[in-house]
mmCIF file of C-alpha atoms in Angstrom:
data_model
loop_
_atom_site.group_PDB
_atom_site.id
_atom_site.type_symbol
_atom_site.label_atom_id
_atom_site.label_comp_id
_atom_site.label_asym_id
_atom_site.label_seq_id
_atom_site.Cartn_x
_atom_site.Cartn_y
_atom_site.Cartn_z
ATOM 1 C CA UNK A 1 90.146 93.146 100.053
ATOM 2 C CA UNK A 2 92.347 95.740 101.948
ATOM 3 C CA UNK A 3 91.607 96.886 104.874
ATOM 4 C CA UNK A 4 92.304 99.300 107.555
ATOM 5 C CA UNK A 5 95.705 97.962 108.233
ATOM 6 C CA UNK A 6 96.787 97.150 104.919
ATOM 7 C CA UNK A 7 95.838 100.407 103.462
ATOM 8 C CA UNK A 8 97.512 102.425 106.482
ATOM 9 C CA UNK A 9 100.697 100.299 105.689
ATOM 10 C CA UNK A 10 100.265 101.565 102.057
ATOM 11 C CA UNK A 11 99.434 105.330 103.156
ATOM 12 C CA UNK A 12 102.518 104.690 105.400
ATOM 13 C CA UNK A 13 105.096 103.776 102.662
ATOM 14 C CA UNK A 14 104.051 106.402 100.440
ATOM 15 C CA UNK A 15 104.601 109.038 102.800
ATOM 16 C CA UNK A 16 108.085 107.885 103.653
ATOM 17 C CA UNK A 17 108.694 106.840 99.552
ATOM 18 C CA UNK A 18 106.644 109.178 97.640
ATOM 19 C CA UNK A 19 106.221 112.481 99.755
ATOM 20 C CA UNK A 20 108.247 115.366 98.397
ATOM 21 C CA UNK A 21 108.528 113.466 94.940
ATOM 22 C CA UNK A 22 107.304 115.493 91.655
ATOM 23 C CA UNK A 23 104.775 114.078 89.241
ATOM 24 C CA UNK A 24 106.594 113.469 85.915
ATOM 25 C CA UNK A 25 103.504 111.249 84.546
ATOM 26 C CA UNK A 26 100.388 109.812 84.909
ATOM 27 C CA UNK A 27 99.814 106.563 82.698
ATOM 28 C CA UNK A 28 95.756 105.694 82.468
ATOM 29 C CA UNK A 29 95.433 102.278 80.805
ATOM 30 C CA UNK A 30 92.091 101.677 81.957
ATOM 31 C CA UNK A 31 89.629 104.460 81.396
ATOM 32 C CA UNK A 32 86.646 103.100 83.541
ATOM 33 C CA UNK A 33 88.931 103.042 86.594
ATOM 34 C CA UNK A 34 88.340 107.334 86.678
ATOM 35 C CA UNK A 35 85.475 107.752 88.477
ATOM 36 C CA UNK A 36 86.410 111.464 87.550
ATOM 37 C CA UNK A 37 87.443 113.648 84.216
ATOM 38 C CA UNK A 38 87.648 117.243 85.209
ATOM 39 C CA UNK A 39 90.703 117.803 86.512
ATOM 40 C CA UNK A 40 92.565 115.993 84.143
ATOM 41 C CA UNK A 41 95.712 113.880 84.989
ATOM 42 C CA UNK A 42 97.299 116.122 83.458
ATOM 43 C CA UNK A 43 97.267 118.544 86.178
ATOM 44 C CA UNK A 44 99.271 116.633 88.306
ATOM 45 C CA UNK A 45 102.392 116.588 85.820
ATOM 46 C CA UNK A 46 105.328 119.330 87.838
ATOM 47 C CA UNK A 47 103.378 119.132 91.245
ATOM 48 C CA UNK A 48 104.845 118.104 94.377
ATOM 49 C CA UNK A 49 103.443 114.875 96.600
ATOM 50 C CA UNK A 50 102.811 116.604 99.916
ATOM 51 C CA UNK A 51 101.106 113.899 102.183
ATOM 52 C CA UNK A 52 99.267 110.401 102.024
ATOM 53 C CA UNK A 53 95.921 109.657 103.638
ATOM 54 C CA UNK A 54 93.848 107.627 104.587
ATOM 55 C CA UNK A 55 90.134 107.416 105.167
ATOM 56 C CA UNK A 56 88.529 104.360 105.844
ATOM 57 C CA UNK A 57 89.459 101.871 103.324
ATOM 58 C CA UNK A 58 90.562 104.877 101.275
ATOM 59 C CA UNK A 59 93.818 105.321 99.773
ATOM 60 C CA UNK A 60 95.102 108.923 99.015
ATOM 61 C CA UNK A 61 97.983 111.376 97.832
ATOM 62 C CA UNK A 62 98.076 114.827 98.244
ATOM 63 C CA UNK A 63 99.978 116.624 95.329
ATOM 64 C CA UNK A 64 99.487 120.368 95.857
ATOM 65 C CA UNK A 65 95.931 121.105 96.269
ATOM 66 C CA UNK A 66 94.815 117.745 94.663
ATOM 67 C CA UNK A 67 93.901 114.178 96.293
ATOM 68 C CA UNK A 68 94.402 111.412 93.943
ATOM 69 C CA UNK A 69 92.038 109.108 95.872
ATOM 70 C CA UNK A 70 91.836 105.330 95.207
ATOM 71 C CA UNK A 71 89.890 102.846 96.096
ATOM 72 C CA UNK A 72 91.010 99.044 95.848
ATOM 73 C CA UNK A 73 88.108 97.167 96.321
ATOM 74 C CA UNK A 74 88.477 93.533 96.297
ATOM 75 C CA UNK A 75 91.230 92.800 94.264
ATOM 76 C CA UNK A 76 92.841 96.001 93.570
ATOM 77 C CA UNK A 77 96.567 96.879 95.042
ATOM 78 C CA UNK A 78 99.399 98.981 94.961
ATOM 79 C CA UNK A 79 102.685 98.287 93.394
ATOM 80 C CA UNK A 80 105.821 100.474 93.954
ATOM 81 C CA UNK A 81 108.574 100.228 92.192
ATOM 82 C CA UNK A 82 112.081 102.238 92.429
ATOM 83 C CA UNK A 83 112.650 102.291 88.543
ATOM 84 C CA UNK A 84 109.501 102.357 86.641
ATOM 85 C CA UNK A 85 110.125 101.540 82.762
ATOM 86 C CA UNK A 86 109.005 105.284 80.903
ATOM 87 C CA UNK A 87 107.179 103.318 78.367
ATOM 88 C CA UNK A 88 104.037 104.320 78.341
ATOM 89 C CA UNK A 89 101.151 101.725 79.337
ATOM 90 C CA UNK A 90 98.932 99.772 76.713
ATOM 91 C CA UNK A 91 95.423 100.107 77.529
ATOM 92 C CA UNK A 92 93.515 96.886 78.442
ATOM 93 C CA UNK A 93 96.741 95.237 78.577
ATOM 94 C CA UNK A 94 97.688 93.225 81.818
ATOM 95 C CA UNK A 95 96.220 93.813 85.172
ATOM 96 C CA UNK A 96 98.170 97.501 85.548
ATOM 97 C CA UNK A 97 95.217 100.196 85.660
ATOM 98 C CA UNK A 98 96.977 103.414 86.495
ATOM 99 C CA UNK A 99 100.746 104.247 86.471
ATOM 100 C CA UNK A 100 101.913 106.946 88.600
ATOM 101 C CA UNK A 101 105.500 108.008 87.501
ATOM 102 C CA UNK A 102 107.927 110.176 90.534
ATOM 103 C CA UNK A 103 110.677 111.900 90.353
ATOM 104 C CA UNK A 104 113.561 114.601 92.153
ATOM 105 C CA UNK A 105 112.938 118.002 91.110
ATOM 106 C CA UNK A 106 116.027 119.379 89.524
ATOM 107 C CA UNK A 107 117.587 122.818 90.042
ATOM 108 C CA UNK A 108 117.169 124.723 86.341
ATOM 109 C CA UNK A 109 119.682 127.514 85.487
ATOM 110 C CA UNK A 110 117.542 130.125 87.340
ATOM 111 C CA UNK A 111 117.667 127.994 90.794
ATOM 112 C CA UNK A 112 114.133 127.055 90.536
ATOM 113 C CA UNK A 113 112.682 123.539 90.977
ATOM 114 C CA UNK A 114 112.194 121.532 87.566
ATOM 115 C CA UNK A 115 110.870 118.573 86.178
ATOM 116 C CA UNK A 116 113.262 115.705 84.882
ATOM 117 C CA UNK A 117 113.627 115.092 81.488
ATOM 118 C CA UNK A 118 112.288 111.532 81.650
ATOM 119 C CA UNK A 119 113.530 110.729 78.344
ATOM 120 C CA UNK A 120 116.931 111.509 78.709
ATOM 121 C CA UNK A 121 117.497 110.164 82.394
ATOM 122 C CA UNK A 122 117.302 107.239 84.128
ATOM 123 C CA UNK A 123 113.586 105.158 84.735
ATOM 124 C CA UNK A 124 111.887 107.216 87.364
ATOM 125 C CA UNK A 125 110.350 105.553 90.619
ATOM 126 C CA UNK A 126 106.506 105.551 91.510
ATOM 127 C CA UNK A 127 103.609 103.178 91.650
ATOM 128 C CA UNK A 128 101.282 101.015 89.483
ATOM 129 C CA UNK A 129 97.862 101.000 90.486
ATOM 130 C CA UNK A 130 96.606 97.024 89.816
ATOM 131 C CA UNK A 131 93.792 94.920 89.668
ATOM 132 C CA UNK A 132 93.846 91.257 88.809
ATOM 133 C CA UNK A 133 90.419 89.328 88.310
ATOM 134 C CA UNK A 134 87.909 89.722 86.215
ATOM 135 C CA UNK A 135 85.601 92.170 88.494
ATOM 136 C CA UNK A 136 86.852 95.553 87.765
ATOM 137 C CA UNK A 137 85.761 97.456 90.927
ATOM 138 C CA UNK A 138 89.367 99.669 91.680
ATOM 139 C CA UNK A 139 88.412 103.018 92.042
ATOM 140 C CA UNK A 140 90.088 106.726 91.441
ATOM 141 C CA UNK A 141 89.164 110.031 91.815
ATOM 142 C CA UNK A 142 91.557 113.506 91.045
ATOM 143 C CA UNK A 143 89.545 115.841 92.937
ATOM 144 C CA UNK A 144 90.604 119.076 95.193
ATOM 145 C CA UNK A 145 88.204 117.571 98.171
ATOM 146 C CA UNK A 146 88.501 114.251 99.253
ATOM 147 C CA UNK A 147 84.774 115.199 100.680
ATOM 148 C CA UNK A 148 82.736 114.762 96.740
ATOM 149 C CA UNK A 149 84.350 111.346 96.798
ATOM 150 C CA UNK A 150 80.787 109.492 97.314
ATOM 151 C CA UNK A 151 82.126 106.502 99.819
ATOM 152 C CA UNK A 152 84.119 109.165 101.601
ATOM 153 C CA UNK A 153 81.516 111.811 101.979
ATOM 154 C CA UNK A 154 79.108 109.032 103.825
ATOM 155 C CA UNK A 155 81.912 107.051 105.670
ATOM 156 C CA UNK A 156 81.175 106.398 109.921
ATOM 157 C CA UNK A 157 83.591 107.138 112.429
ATOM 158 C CA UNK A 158 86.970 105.545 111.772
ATOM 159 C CA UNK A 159 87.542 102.005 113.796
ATOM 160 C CA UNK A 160 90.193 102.872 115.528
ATOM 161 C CA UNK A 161 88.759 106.084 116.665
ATOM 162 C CA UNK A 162 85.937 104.997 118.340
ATOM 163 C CA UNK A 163 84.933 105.032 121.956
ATOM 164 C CA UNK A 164 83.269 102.230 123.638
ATOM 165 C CA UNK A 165 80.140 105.043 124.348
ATOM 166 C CA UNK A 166 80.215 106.002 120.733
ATOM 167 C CA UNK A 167 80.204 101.716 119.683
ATOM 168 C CA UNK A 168 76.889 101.192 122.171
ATOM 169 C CA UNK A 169 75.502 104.754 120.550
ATOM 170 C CA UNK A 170 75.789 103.157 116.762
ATOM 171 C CA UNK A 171 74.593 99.874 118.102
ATOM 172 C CA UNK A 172 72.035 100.990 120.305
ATOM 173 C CA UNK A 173 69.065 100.926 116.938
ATOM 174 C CA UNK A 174 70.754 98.829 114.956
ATOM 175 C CA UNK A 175 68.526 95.386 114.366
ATOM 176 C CA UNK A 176 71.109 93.851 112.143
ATOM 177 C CA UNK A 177 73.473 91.037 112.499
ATOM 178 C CA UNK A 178 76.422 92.650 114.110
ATOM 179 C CA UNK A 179 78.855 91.050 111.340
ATOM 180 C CA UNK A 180 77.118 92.859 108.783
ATOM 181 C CA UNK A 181 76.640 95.944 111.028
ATOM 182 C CA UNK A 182 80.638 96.153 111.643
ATOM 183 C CA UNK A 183 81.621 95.761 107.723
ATOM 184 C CA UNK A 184 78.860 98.768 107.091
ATOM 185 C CA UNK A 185 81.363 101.675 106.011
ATOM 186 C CA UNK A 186 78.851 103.753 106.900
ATOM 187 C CA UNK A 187 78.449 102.458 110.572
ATOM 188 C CA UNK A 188 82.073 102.479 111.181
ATOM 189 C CA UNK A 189 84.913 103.180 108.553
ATOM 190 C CA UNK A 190 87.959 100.486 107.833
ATOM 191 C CA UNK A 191 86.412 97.088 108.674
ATOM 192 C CA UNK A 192 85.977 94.547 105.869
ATOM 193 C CA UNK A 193 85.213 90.874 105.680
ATOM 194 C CA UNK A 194 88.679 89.717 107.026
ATOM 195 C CA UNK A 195 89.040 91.653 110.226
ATOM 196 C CA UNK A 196 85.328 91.611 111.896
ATOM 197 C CA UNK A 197 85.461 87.678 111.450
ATOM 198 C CA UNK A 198 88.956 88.288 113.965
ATOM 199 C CA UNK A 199 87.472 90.812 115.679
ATOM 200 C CA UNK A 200 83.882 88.719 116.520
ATOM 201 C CA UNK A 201 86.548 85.754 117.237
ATOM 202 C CA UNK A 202 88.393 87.733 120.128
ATOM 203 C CA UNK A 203 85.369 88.874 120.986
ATOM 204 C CA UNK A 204 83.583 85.490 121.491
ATOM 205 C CA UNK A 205 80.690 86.670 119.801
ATOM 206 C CA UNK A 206 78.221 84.959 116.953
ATOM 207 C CA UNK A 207 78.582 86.288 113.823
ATOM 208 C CA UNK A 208 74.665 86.380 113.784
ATOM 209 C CA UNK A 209 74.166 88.225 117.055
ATOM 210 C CA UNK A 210 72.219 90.945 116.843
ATOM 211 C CA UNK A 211 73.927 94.329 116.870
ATOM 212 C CA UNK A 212 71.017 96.288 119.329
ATOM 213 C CA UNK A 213 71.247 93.150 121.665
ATOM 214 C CA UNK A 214 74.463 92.977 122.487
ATOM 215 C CA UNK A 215 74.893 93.316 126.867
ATOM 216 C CA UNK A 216 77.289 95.547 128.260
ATOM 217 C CA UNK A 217 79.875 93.375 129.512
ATOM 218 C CA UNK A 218 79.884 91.707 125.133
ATOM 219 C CA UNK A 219 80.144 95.657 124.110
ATOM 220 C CA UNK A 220 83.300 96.012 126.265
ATOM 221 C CA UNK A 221 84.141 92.603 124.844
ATOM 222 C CA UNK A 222 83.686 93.825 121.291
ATOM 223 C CA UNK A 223 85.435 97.038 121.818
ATOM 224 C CA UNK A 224 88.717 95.767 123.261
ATOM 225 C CA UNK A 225 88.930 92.824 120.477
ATOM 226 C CA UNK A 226 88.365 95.858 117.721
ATOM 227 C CA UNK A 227 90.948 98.036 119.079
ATOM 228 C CA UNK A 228 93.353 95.181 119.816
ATOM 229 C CA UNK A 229 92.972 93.540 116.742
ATOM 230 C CA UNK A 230 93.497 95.916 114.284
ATOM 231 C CA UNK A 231 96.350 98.136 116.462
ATOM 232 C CA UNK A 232 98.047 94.576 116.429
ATOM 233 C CA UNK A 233 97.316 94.084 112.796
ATOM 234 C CA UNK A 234 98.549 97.810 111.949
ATOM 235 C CA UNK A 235 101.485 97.424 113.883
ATOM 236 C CA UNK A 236 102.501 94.583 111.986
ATOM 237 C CA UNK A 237 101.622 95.576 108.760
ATOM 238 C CA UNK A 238 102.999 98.966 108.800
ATOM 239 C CA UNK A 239 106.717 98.808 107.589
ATOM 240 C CA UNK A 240 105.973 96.056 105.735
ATOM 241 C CA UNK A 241 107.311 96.122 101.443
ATOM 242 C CA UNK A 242 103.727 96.397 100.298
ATOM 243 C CA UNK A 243 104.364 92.955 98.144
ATOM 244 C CA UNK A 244 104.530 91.362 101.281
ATOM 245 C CA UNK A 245 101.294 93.052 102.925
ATOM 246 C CA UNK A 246 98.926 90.649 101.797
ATOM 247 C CA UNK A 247 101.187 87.655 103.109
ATOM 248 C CA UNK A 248 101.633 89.282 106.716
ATOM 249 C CA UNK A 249 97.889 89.434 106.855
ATOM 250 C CA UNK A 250 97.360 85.938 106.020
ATOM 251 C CA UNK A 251 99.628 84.932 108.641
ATOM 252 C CA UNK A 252 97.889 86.823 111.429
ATOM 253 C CA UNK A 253 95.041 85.440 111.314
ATOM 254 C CA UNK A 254 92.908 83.142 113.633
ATOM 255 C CA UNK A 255 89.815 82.255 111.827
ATOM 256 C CA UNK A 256 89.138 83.963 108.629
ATOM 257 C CA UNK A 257 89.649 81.664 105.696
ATOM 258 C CA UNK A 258 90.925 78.369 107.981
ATOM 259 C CA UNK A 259 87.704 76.595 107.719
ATOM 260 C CA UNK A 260 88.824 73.197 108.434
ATOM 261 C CA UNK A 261 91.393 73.908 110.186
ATOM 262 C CA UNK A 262 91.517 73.823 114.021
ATOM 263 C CA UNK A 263 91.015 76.782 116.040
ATOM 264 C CA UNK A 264 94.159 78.332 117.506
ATOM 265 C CA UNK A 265 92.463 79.250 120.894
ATOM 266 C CA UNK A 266 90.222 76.151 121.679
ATOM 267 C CA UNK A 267 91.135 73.191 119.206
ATOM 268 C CA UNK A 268 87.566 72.936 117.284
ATOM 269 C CA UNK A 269 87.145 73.105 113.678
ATOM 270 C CA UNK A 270 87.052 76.574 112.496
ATOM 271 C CA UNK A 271 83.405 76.334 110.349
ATOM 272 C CA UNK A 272 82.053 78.851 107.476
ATOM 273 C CA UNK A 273 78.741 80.234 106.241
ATOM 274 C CA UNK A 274 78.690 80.838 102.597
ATOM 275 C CA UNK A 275 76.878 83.740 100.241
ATOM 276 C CA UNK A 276 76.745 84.584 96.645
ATOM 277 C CA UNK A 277 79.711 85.890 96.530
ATOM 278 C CA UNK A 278 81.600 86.028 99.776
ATOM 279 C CA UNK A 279 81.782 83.748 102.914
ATOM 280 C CA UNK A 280 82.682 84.142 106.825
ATOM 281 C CA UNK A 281 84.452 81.482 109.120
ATOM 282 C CA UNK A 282 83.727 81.678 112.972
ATOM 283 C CA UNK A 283 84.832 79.027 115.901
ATOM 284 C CA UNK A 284 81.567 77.577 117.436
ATOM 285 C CA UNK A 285 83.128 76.268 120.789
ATOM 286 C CA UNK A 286 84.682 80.173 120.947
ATOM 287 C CA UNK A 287 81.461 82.414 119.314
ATOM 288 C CA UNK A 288 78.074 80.228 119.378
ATOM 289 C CA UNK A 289 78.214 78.054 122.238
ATOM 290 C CA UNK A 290 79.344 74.994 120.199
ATOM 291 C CA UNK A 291 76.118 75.414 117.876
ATOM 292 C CA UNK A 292 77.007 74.978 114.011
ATOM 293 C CA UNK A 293 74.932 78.171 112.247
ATOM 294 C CA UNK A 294 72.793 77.100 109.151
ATOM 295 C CA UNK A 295 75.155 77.538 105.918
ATOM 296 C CA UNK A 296 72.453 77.927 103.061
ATOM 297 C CA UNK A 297 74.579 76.749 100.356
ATOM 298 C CA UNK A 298 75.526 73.388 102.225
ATOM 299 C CA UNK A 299 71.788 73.141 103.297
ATOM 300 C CA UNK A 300 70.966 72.960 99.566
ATOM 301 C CA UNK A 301 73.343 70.526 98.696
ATOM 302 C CA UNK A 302 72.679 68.000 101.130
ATOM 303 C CA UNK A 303 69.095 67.741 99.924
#
């Protein structure tokens, strides 16, 4: 899933790719990925891209006075392309969800701005929305307040805003595990699966401590891994072709999915704990004292 850094990269390339661009078209070839009907997309069509955003995890566009909002979830992503074909898209076909067509505004014969003839000129630039898998979770919203957006509206403070007094202040009551505690959007905004696995890892801290326990000297600890994780992680990311993204992620990583593999601070086998549907890798000789926590799944198969 994208996180903070990955979806800054992607704010970041749209503001220096599609900011100033006009709206030409908006291809929907997945209806349940509009969380929202009224605007239609059909609002957007002459308007001017005017900033991209970001909020949390949140992807967004500013054309005019509307935010075209996305969220990718787990296996969602942006595309961009320089040429986009004008066909238009054929619903439930392929993994393309939303097609966002951009173009140059053209003088007319009065001097004003106007939109290109897309028919008659060459393929305009702009960005597929995409989401591979069979889970369809990606998310959009046209709205004119990023603020009704539900996960917006009840996100925390943003990670890499936070203060080490505000961190022990949304600790301080919090009796949960503080891996689950730091992927809480509502806790604290931009942290997902990947990153708080690095982040506990820097920090030296078990995946299972608990969040209100932690001791001042493992709250500084936490705080400077957060912050220097994910300013490293942005600063590499950001730049980046957003094909490659997902690639420069992978290869910043210490522990998140390298169970088996040995740890690249202290040589011991980087171990996992599995759930339904997700799974975290930690270093024991680095996070828990050497002590192997209980993976339920395993624990059921070795009965």
């Amino acid at each position: 899933m994208p996180e903070l850094p990955e979806v800054e990269a992607l704010a970041d390339h749209l503001r220096r790719n599609a900011v100033g661009k006009l709206v030409q078209r908006v291809d929907v070839a997945s209806l349940s990925v509009l969380k929202t009907f009224d605007p239609p997309t059909t609002a957007l069509h002459g308007r001017t891209v005017t900033a991209a955003h970001r909020w949390g995890k949140y992807l967004g566009l500013q054309i005019g006075d509307l935010y075209v909002i996305a969220h990718l979830s787990r296996a969602g992503w942006l595309r961009w392309s320089d040429k986009l074909s004008p066909a238009p898209l054929k619903p439930g076909k392929g993994p393309i969800a939303l097609r966002l067509h951009l173009g140059e505004a053209l003088p007319d014969v009065a001097g004003r701005a106007a939109l290109p003839d897309v028919a008659g000129r060459a393929a305009p630039g702009g960005f597929d929305l995409t989401e591979a898998g069979t889970q369809k979770r990606l998310a959009v919203w046209l709205v004119a307040d990023p603020a009704v957006v539900p996960g917006i509206a009840t996100l925390g403070p943003d990670a890499l805003d936070v203060t080490i007094d505000q961190l022990a202040e949304l600790l301080a009551h919090n009796g949960g595990r503080i891996k689950t505690v730091l992927t809480d959007q509502k806790v604290i905004a931009g942290i997902g699966n990947a990153y708080s696995d690095e982040i506990l890892h820097a920090a030296k801290l078990s995946p299972f401590a608990t969040a209100a326990k932690l001791t001042e000297s493992q709250l500084a600890a936490l705080h400077d891994a957060m912050v220097s994780v994910l300013t490293d992680a942005v600063r590499r990311s950001v730049g980046q072709q957003a094909a490659t993204l997902k690639g420069e992620k992978r290869s910043g990583l210490q522990v998140h999915a390298r169970t088996g593999l040995p740890c690249p601070v202290c040589g011991d086998t980087v171990r996992e704990v599995s759930f339904a549907d997700k799974s975290f890798q930690y270093c024991p000789r680095c996070q828990t004292g050497g002590r192997v926590l209980a993976d339920r799944r395993m624990s059921r198969l070795l009965k």
